[in-house]
Tab-separated table of C-alpha atoms and ligand atoms in Angstrom:
chain	number	residue	atom	x	y	z
A	1	UNK	CA	-51.073	105.449	-32.617
A	2	UNK	CA	-48.589	107.458	-30.626
A	3	UNK	CA	-48.303	106.208	-27.038
A	4	UNK	CA	-52.074	105.982	-26.525
A	5	UNK	CA	-55.098	104.368	-28.186
A	6	UNK	CA	-57.002	101.106	-28.623
A	7	UNK	CA	-55.741	97.932	-30.247
A	8	UNK	CA	-57.849	94.957	-31.267
A	9	UNK	CA	-56.017	91.640	-31.069
A	10	UNK	CA	-57.516	88.638	-32.868
A	11	UNK	CA	-55.555	86.441	-30.479
A	12	UNK	CA	-53.538	87.407	-27.409
A	13	UNK	CA	-50.753	85.335	-25.874
A	14	UNK	CA	-49.860	87.333	-22.774
A	15	UNK	CA	-46.601	85.577	-21.779
A	16	UNK	CA	-47.919	84.187	-18.469
A	17	UNK	CA	-48.495	80.691	-19.860
A	18	UNK	CA	-52.302	80.985	-19.606
A	19	UNK	CA	-54.448	79.880	-22.547
A	20	UNK	CA	-54.638	81.975	-25.680
A	21	UNK	CA	-57.286	84.713	-25.412
A	22	UNK	CA	-59.536	85.437	-28.390
A	23	UNK	CA	-60.635	88.936	-29.497
A	24	UNK	CA	-59.128	91.254	-26.918
A	25	UNK	CA	-59.018	95.036	-26.810
A	26	UNK	CA	-55.887	96.595	-25.327
A	27	UNK	CA	-56.160	100.174	-24.146
A	28	UNK	CA	-52.743	101.828	-24.318
A	29	UNK	CA	-52.146	104.984	-22.294
A	30	UNK	CA	-48.860	106.895	-22.297
A	31	UNK	CA	-46.965	103.834	-23.500
A	32	UNK	CA	-48.414	101.472	-20.890
A	33	UNK	CA	-51.241	98.946	-20.993
A	34	UNK	CA	-54.159	100.586	-19.206
A	35	UNK	CA	-56.507	97.618	-19.493
A	36	UNK	CA	-57.190	94.477	-21.526
A	37	UNK	CA	-60.767	93.347	-22.035
A	38	UNK	CA	-62.851	91.114	-24.217
A	39	UNK	CA	-63.987	92.827	-27.407
A	40	UNK	CA	-67.795	92.966	-27.236
A	41	UNK	CA	-69.739	92.846	-30.476
A	42	UNK	CA	-70.475	96.464	-31.426
A	43	UNK	CA	-69.375	97.492	-27.917
A	44	UNK	CA	-66.914	100.023	-29.275
A	45	UNK	CA	-66.343	102.239	-32.231
A	46	UNK	CA	-64.220	100.285	-34.687
A	47	UNK	CA	-62.927	103.523	-36.185
A	48	UNK	CA	-61.069	104.199	-32.934
A	49	UNK	CA	-59.298	100.867	-33.055
A	50	UNK	CA	-56.125	99.739	-34.657
A	51	UNK	CA	-57.500	96.557	-36.077
A	52	UNK	CA	-55.247	93.510	-35.744
A	53	UNK	CA	-58.145	91.063	-35.697
A	54	UNK	CA	-56.316	88.894	-38.260
A	55	UNK	CA	-53.217	88.721	-36.053
A	56	UNK	CA	-51.777	87.340	-32.829
A	57	UNK	CA	-50.230	89.720	-30.301
A	58	UNK	CA	-47.508	88.542	-27.936
A	59	UNK	CA	-44.734	90.056	-25.792
A	60	UNK	CA	-41.282	90.728	-27.259
A	61	UNK	CA	-39.156	87.584	-27.100
A	62	UNK	CA	-36.144	86.909	-24.888
A	63	UNK	CA	-33.221	84.724	-25.977
A	64	UNK	CA	-31.500	83.716	-22.732
A	65	UNK	CA	-28.331	82.354	-24.318
A	66	UNK	CA	-26.512	83.966	-27.241
A	67	UNK	CA	-22.961	84.725	-28.350
A	68	UNK	CA	-23.232	87.985	-30.268
A	69	UNK	CA	-19.559	88.091	-31.245
A	70	UNK	CA	-19.889	84.869	-33.246
A	71	UNK	CA	-21.952	84.119	-36.337
A	72	UNK	CA	-23.668	80.881	-37.340
A	73	UNK	CA	-21.416	80.391	-40.369
A	74	UNK	CA	-20.051	76.917	-41.079
A	75	UNK	CA	-17.035	78.380	-42.877
A	76	UNK	CA	-14.264	77.295	-40.504
A	77	UNK	CA	-11.893	80.090	-41.589
A	78	UNK	CA	-14.522	82.700	-40.770
A	79	UNK	CA	-15.222	81.054	-37.414
A	80	UNK	CA	-11.511	81.079	-36.539
A	81	UNK	CA	-11.168	84.704	-37.597
A	82	UNK	CA	-14.091	85.770	-35.405
A	83	UNK	CA	-12.223	84.395	-32.384
A	84	UNK	CA	-9.128	86.547	-32.978
A	85	UNK	CA	-10.519	89.616	-34.787
A	86	UNK	CA	-10.258	93.089	-33.269
A	87	UNK	CA	-13.135	95.133	-31.911
A	88	UNK	CA	-13.577	97.263	-35.054
A	89	UNK	CA	-14.490	94.182	-37.054
A	90	UNK	CA	-16.520	92.462	-34.343
A	91	UNK	CA	-18.580	95.528	-33.400
A	92	UNK	CA	-20.186	95.554	-36.867
A	93	UNK	CA	-20.842	91.825	-36.578
A	94	UNK	CA	-22.504	92.364	-33.184
A	95	UNK	CA	-24.656	95.179	-34.636
A	96	UNK	CA	-25.855	92.955	-37.464
A	97	UNK	CA	-26.634	90.099	-35.046
A	98	UNK	CA	-28.640	92.431	-32.814
A	99	UNK	CA	-30.651	93.538	-35.858
A	100	UNK	CA	-31.279	89.900	-36.786
A	101	UNK	CA	-32.632	89.298	-33.277
A	102	UNK	CA	-34.873	92.331	-33.499
A	103	UNK	CA	-36.272	91.289	-36.883
A	104	UNK	CA	-37.267	87.922	-35.356
A	105	UNK	CA	-39.046	89.697	-32.507
A	106	UNK	CA	-36.295	89.175	-29.923
A	107	UNK	CA	-36.159	92.293	-27.739
A	108	UNK	CA	-33.814	91.037	-25.015
A	109	UNK	CA	-30.762	88.770	-25.090
A	110	UNK	CA	-28.375	87.370	-22.485
A	111	UNK	CA	-24.851	86.923	-23.840
A	112	UNK	CA	-22.853	83.905	-22.675
A	113	UNK	CA	-19.438	85.513	-23.153
A	114	UNK	CA	-16.523	85.895	-25.545
A	115	UNK	CA	-12.825	85.643	-24.767
A	116	UNK	CA	-12.037	89.249	-25.729
A	117	UNK	CA	-15.000	90.839	-23.955
A	118	UNK	CA	-16.088	92.505	-27.188
A	119	UNK	CA	-19.789	92.262	-26.327
A	120	UNK	CA	-19.203	93.958	-22.949
A	121	UNK	CA	-17.310	96.770	-24.712
A	122	UNK	CA	-20.058	97.039	-27.319
A	123	UNK	CA	-22.718	97.385	-24.637
A	124	UNK	CA	-20.731	99.990	-22.744
A	125	UNK	CA	-19.953	102.266	-25.682
A	126	UNK	CA	-21.793	101.302	-28.850
A	127	UNK	CA	-25.268	99.979	-28.140
A	128	UNK	CA	-27.805	102.409	-29.551
A	129	UNK	CA	-31.117	101.596	-27.906
A	130	UNK	CA	-32.959	104.178	-29.990
A	131	UNK	CA	-31.907	102.551	-33.263
A	132	UNK	CA	-32.359	99.007	-32.024
A	133	UNK	CA	-34.471	98.836	-28.881
A	134	UNK	CA	-33.142	95.602	-27.452
A	135	UNK	CA	-32.023	94.862	-23.873
A	136	UNK	CA	-28.562	93.348	-23.762
A	137	UNK	CA	-27.215	91.513	-20.715
A	138	UNK	CA	-23.536	90.600	-20.809
A	139	UNK	CA	-21.148	88.202	-19.048
A	140	UNK	CA	-17.935	89.719	-20.408
A	141	UNK	CA	-15.603	86.741	-20.556
A	142	UNK	CA	-16.639	83.385	-19.079
A	143	UNK	CA	-14.528	81.452	-16.546
A	144	UNK	CA	-13.170	77.929	-16.924
A	145	UNK	CA	-10.560	75.789	-15.213
A	146	UNK	CA	-6.990	75.958	-16.628
A	147	UNK	CA	-6.520	73.314	-19.308
A	148	UNK	CA	-10.227	72.559	-19.649
A	149	UNK	CA	-12.854	73.504	-22.245
A	150	UNK	CA	-13.915	77.160	-22.364
A	151	UNK	CA	-11.065	79.082	-24.022
A	152	UNK	CA	-13.273	80.171	-26.933
A	153	UNK	CA	-15.593	82.113	-24.670
A	154	UNK	CA	-13.530	82.710	-21.549
A	155	UNK	CA	-10.333	82.551	-19.495
A	156	UNK	CA	-9.179	80.864	-16.304
A	157	UNK	CA	-7.921	82.179	-12.946
A	158	UNK	CA	-4.224	83.066	-12.936
A	159	UNK	CA	-1.592	81.967	-10.411
A	160	UNK	CA	-2.915	80.336	-7.289
A	161	UNK	CA	-6.187	82.231	-7.290
A	162	UNK	CA	-9.367	80.300	-6.688
A	163	UNK	CA	-12.080	81.091	-9.176
A	164	UNK	CA	-13.888	83.313	-6.652
A	165	UNK	CA	-10.650	85.194	-5.865
A	166	UNK	CA	-10.053	85.775	-9.572
A	167	UNK	CA	-13.571	87.115	-10.064
A	168	UNK	CA	-13.301	89.271	-6.925
A	169	UNK	CA	-10.277	91.073	-8.392
A	170	UNK	CA	-12.345	92.363	-11.285
A	171	UNK	CA	-14.741	95.241	-11.285
A	172	UNK	CA	-16.233	95.242	-14.752
A	173	UNK	CA	-19.746	96.329	-15.637
A	174	UNK	CA	-21.093	92.861	-16.278
A	175	UNK	CA	-24.702	91.751	-15.767
A	176	UNK	CA	-24.069	88.119	-14.780
A	177	UNK	CA	-21.214	85.689	-14.186
A	178	UNK	CA	-20.702	82.811	-16.619
A	179	UNK	CA	-18.946	79.656	-15.442
A	180	UNK	CA	-18.043	76.622	-17.550
A	181	UNK	CA	-18.294	73.437	-15.471
A	182	UNK	CA	-18.050	70.614	-18.015
A	183	UNK	CA	-16.845	69.901	-21.512
A	184	UNK	CA	-18.875	69.819	-24.700
A	185	UNK	CA	-21.156	66.946	-25.668
A	186	UNK	CA	-19.290	64.165	-27.385
A	187	UNK	CA	-20.227	63.870	-31.054
A	188	UNK	CA	-18.734	60.405	-31.385
A	189	UNK	CA	-19.895	58.629	-28.214
A	190	UNK	CA	-23.555	59.131	-27.332
A	191	UNK	CA	-24.032	60.311	-23.741
A	192	UNK	CA	-20.336	60.318	-22.815
A	193	UNK	CA	-19.879	62.564	-19.796
A	194	UNK	CA	-16.979	64.887	-19.091
A	195	UNK	CA	-15.672	65.563	-15.582
A	196	UNK	CA	-16.789	68.623	-13.649
A	197	UNK	CA	-14.322	71.537	-13.822
A	198	UNK	CA	-14.940	72.882	-10.327
A	199	UNK	CA	-15.869	71.540	-6.882
A	200	UNK	CA	-19.117	72.453	-5.185
A	201	UNK	CA	-17.256	74.595	-2.601
A	202	UNK	CA	-15.454	76.554	-5.323
A	203	UNK	CA	-18.693	77.372	-7.103
A	204	UNK	CA	-20.477	78.168	-3.843
A	205	UNK	CA	-17.877	80.888	-3.181
A	206	UNK	CA	-18.618	82.297	-6.639
A	207	UNK	CA	-22.361	82.326	-5.968
A	208	UNK	CA	-21.813	84.086	-2.609
A	209	UNK	CA	-19.641	86.719	-4.259
A	210	UNK	CA	-22.191	87.166	-7.042
A	211	UNK	CA	-24.958	87.674	-4.505
A	212	UNK	CA	-22.982	90.447	-2.794
A	213	UNK	CA	-22.671	92.135	-6.182
A	214	UNK	CA	-26.301	91.570	-7.091
A	215	UNK	CA	-25.432	89.296	-10.000
A	216	UNK	CA	-26.697	85.901	-11.096
A	217	UNK	CA	-24.509	82.949	-12.039
A	218	UNK	CA	-25.123	81.003	-15.251
A	219	UNK	CA	-23.321	77.667	-15.510
A	220	UNK	CA	-22.509	75.745	-18.678
A	221	UNK	CA	-22.856	72.108	-17.618
A	222	UNK	CA	-23.613	68.786	-19.294
A	223	UNK	CA	-23.812	65.429	-17.543
A	224	UNK	CA	-25.081	64.342	-14.113
A	225	UNK	CA	-22.091	65.300	-11.965
A	226	UNK	CA	-21.235	68.698	-13.483
A	227	UNK	CA	-24.886	69.818	-13.399
A	228	UNK	CA	-25.476	68.510	-9.863
A	229	UNK	CA	-22.417	70.365	-8.541
A	230	UNK	CA	-23.670	73.583	-10.130
A	231	UNK	CA	-27.170	73.109	-8.689
A	232	UNK	CA	-25.738	72.233	-5.241
A	233	UNK	CA	-23.688	75.437	-5.323
A	234	UNK	CA	-26.827	77.569	-5.596
A	235	UNK	CA	-26.299	78.828	-9.142
A	236	UNK	CA	-29.233	80.479	-10.916
A	237	UNK	CA	-29.323	78.732	-14.279
A	238	UNK	CA	-28.009	75.634	-15.998
A	239	UNK	CA	-27.012	76.161	-19.618
A	240	UNK	CA	-27.394	73.175	-22.002
A	241	UNK	CA	-27.780	70.516	-19.284
A	242	UNK	CA	-27.615	67.579	-21.679
A	243	UNK	CA	-27.702	64.194	-19.929
A	244	UNK	CA	-28.282	65.643	-16.448
A	245	UNK	CA	-30.867	62.950	-15.675
A	246	UNK	CA	-34.245	62.865	-13.942
A	247	UNK	CA	-32.946	63.163	-10.359
A	248	UNK	CA	-31.030	66.356	-11.058
A	249	UNK	CA	-34.029	67.761	-12.916
A	250	UNK	CA	-36.155	67.215	-9.813
A	251	UNK	CA	-33.524	68.921	-7.695
A	252	UNK	CA	-33.609	71.893	-10.071
A	253	UNK	CA	-37.369	72.142	-9.689
A	254	UNK	CA	-37.041	72.037	-5.879
A	255	UNK	CA	-34.376	74.755	-5.886
A	256	UNK	CA	-35.940	77.010	-8.551
A	257	UNK	CA	-32.915	76.719	-10.783
A	258	UNK	CA	-33.769	77.775	-14.329
A	259	UNK	CA	-32.858	75.500	-17.226
A	260	UNK	CA	-31.797	76.821	-20.642
A	261	UNK	CA	-31.689	73.640	-22.778
A	262	UNK	CA	-30.358	75.068	-26.124
A	263	UNK	CA	-31.684	71.971	-27.943
A	264	UNK	CA	-31.433	73.641	-31.362
A	265	UNK	CA	-27.620	73.413	-31.237
A	266	UNK	CA	-27.860	69.659	-31.783
A	267	UNK	CA	-30.450	70.160	-34.508
A	268	UNK	CA	-27.989	72.473	-36.299
A	269	UNK	CA	-25.107	70.012	-35.835
A	270	UNK	CA	-27.163	67.166	-37.237
A	271	UNK	CA	-27.743	69.230	-40.378
A	272	UNK	CA	-24.325	70.827	-40.808
A	273	UNK	CA	-22.266	67.735	-40.023
A	274	UNK	CA	-24.099	65.553	-42.542
A	275	UNK	CA	-21.033	64.656	-44.524
A	276	UNK	CA	-19.211	63.176	-41.568
A	277	UNK	CA	-21.881	60.599	-40.773
A	278	UNK	CA	-21.239	59.469	-37.221
A	279	UNK	CA	-21.171	62.987	-35.722
A	280	UNK	CA	-24.467	63.979	-37.324
A	281	UNK	CA	-25.960	60.735	-36.073
A	282	UNK	CA	-24.822	61.309	-32.471
A	283	UNK	CA	-26.021	64.933	-32.630
A	284	UNK	CA	-29.472	63.662	-33.632
A	285	UNK	CA	-29.496	61.215	-30.711
A	286	UNK	CA	-28.374	63.981	-28.347
A	287	UNK	CA	-31.271	66.095	-29.599
A	288	UNK	CA	-33.817	63.314	-29.082
A	289	UNK	CA	-32.514	62.716	-25.578
A	290	UNK	CA	-32.696	66.430	-24.799
A	291	UNK	CA	-36.319	66.552	-25.980
A	292	UNK	CA	-37.117	63.698	-23.573
A	293	UNK	CA	-35.466	65.645	-20.770
A	294	UNK	CA	-37.492	68.750	-21.671
A	295	UNK	CA	-40.661	66.644	-21.451
A	296	UNK	CA	-39.583	65.371	-18.009
A	297	UNK	CA	-38.657	68.885	-16.898
A	298	UNK	CA	-42.157	70.118	-17.717
A	299	UNK	CA	-43.655	67.219	-15.734
A	300	UNK	CA	-41.370	67.979	-12.775
A	301	UNK	CA	-42.078	71.706	-12.841
A	302	UNK	CA	-38.614	72.906	-13.848
A	303	UNK	CA	-38.635	76.500	-15.049
A	304	UNK	CA	-37.353	76.592	-18.619
A	305	UNK	CA	-36.071	79.759	-20.258
A	306	UNK	CA	-35.590	79.611	-23.997
A	307	UNK	CA	-32.001	80.062	-25.146
A	308	UNK	CA	-30.416	79.184	-28.450
A	309	UNK	CA	-26.625	79.468	-28.110
A	310	UNK	CA	-26.823	81.464	-31.354
A	311	UNK	CA	-23.401	82.067	-32.851
A	312	UNK	CA	-22.703	78.382	-32.382
A	313	UNK	CA	-22.234	76.396	-35.630
A	314	UNK	CA	-25.396	76.655	-37.733
A	315	UNK	CA	-27.385	78.496	-35.042
A	316	UNK	CA	-28.591	81.801	-36.544
A	317	UNK	CA	-29.150	84.858	-34.385
A	318	UNK	CA	-32.870	85.576	-34.202
A	319	UNK	CA	-34.113	82.772	-36.440
A	320	UNK	CA	-32.881	80.115	-34.014
A	321	UNK	CA	-35.510	81.274	-31.509
A	322	UNK	CA	-38.140	80.006	-33.942
A	323	UNK	CA	-36.300	76.664	-34.181
A	324	UNK	CA	-36.023	76.346	-30.402
A	325	UNK	CA	-39.736	77.163	-29.975
A	326	UNK	CA	-40.520	74.349	-32.424
A	327	UNK	CA	-38.408	71.949	-30.386
A	328	UNK	CA	-40.129	72.914	-27.112
A	329	UNK	CA	-43.465	72.254	-28.825
A	330	UNK	CA	-42.158	68.931	-30.151
A	331	UNK	CA	-41.177	68.045	-26.571
A	332	UNK	CA	-44.752	68.588	-25.404
A	333	UNK	CA	-45.133	72.296	-24.649
A	334	UNK	CA	-48.429	73.906	-25.666
A	335	UNK	CA	-47.789	77.117	-27.626
A	336	UNK	CA	-48.606	79.395	-24.679
A	337	UNK	CA	-46.045	77.625	-22.471
A	338	UNK	CA	-43.386	77.642	-25.193
A	339	UNK	CA	-43.964	81.393	-25.554
A	340	UNK	CA	-43.787	81.809	-21.766
A	341	UNK	CA	-40.308	80.260	-21.748
A	342	UNK	CA	-39.331	82.813	-24.413
A	343	UNK	CA	-40.951	85.787	-22.663
A	344	UNK	CA	-41.776	85.874	-18.934
A	345	UNK	CA	-39.323	83.154	-17.863
A	346	UNK	CA	-36.508	84.750	-19.851
A	347	UNK	CA	-37.345	88.245	-18.582
A	348	UNK	CA	-37.228	87.032	-14.975
A	349	UNK	CA	-33.933	85.242	-15.531
A	350	UNK	CA	-32.468	88.435	-17.015
A	351	UNK	CA	-33.870	90.527	-14.173
A	352	UNK	CA	-36.132	92.514	-16.511
A	353	UNK	CA	-39.298	93.458	-14.649
A	354	UNK	CA	-40.839	95.596	-17.396
A	355	UNK	CA	-40.931	93.022	-20.168
A	356	UNK	CA	-42.116	89.476	-20.914
A	357	UNK	CA	-45.758	89.960	-19.969
A	358	UNK	CA	-48.743	91.790	-21.442
A	359	UNK	CA	-50.851	92.908	-18.507
A	360	UNK	CA	-52.186	96.065	-16.912
A	361	UNK	CA	-49.455	98.553	-15.945
A	362	UNK	CA	-46.855	96.820	-18.130
A	363	UNK	CA	-45.219	98.732	-21.019
A	364	UNK	CA	-47.115	98.324	-24.303
A	365	UNK	CA	-44.215	96.551	-25.994
A	366	UNK	CA	-45.335	93.684	-28.189
A	367	UNK	CA	-45.159	91.859	-31.515
A	368	UNK	CA	-48.030	91.741	-33.995
A	369	UNK	CA	-47.827	88.532	-35.997
A	370	UNK	CA	-50.240	87.825	-38.820
A	371	UNK	CA	-52.316	84.681	-38.410
A	372	UNK	CA	-53.592	82.515	-35.562
A	373	UNK	CA	-51.515	81.003	-32.737
A	374	UNK	CA	-51.417	77.750	-34.710
A	375	UNK	CA	-49.337	79.594	-37.334
A	376	UNK	CA	-46.679	80.154	-34.657
A	377	UNK	CA	-43.760	79.890	-34.389
A	378	UNK	CA	-43.138	79.957	-38.180
A	379	UNK	CA	-45.200	83.145	-38.515
A	380	UNK	CA	-42.472	84.925	-36.517
A	381	UNK	CA	-40.632	84.937	-39.834
A	382	UNK	CA	-43.269	87.416	-41.011
A	383	UNK	CA	-43.773	89.839	-38.122
A	384	UNK	CA	-46.255	92.495	-39.164
A	385	UNK	CA	-45.120	95.180	-36.780
A	386	UNK	CA	-43.452	95.745	-33.419
A	387	UNK	CA	-44.663	98.220	-30.800
A	388	UNK	CA	-42.204	99.673	-28.318
A	389	UNK	CA	-43.796	101.484	-25.354
A	390	UNK	CA	-47.019	102.024	-27.267
A	391	UNK	CA	-45.382	103.363	-30.391
A	392	UNK	CA	-45.083	101.549	-33.682
A	393	UNK	CA	-41.386	100.983	-34.346
A	394	UNK	CA	-40.618	102.160	-37.855
A	395	UNK	CA	-37.217	101.053	-38.967
A	396	UNK	CA	-33.871	99.832	-37.839
A	397	UNK	CA	-31.196	102.555	-37.964
B	1	ZN	ZN1	-22.940	79.268	-25.096
């Protein structure tokens, strides 16, 4: 099929969160979905169809939190080197990570920043959409308060500048602003909170500036106070959000703030830190607590976008999306809602209007995965084929 034709889907998950649809015909015209209808028995000529009746069709996935300049390796020397290496080395690493995403069906990623702005530079001069058709949204370098956590992925305002003044002085081609407003989760004391990095007023100035520039603000925050300050400031998404508590979750639902829980980071820690005992144990408890929060978030109507924090220790680019989907399902999401968080919700968060949903007038960009929806998400390890704008995508350049 080249841009136009009929496709028979055994199962269709359209990205909207509605129930799985059985036996659907998609008519593709000039790269777009012309219509979707139920496949009638003998109601069409099977010879005209591309027959995927043994497969599930779903939109391309969106990972709303990645760090493309870092790999999942647990070799500490390699991890340290990736933080100081020059662009020539890192650009190849970024290319390989983007390919890994694509092979897992991830067609859009939002990068959470790196301290040398390598990913921004890569997007500006090296991203080859034709070879790897993936949408890349970048933060450049994140912002944190002097002396606080965040150096690995960002920098802090210089001199007497407020954070908004520092951001205002820059005019880089970024897609969103990334702020760090807490520390990391403790891996020795379960639930120990860190102090917020910024005041509500400081972050509100950032959000106002971002709005003038048409950008969204993503805030790394764990713990009640740091998350509440970020939500009060009007930010668009909370990243991680461990231990934010039920009240703050409700506030997020009321204010349409998107949550990107990155639960799989703690799963990875609990596996990779096995030898050290206590840390692996706390990571496991953090994970369990996060799954409870995800359950509460669903009850409260918080919009969740799937993000993995891939590039973090043990969190593989691409494959981690499958792990995070499993965790959402474990926390109580039916498959169609888990997929929605990894398609439509992510697309909206990234400002992508032409992806995340399979419906009339949308581009015919989708994954064909062998098996029934109950084989998901593991079957994403064996994607049969990927269609980009109605055309079967052959190979990665
Ligand atoms: Zn991150």
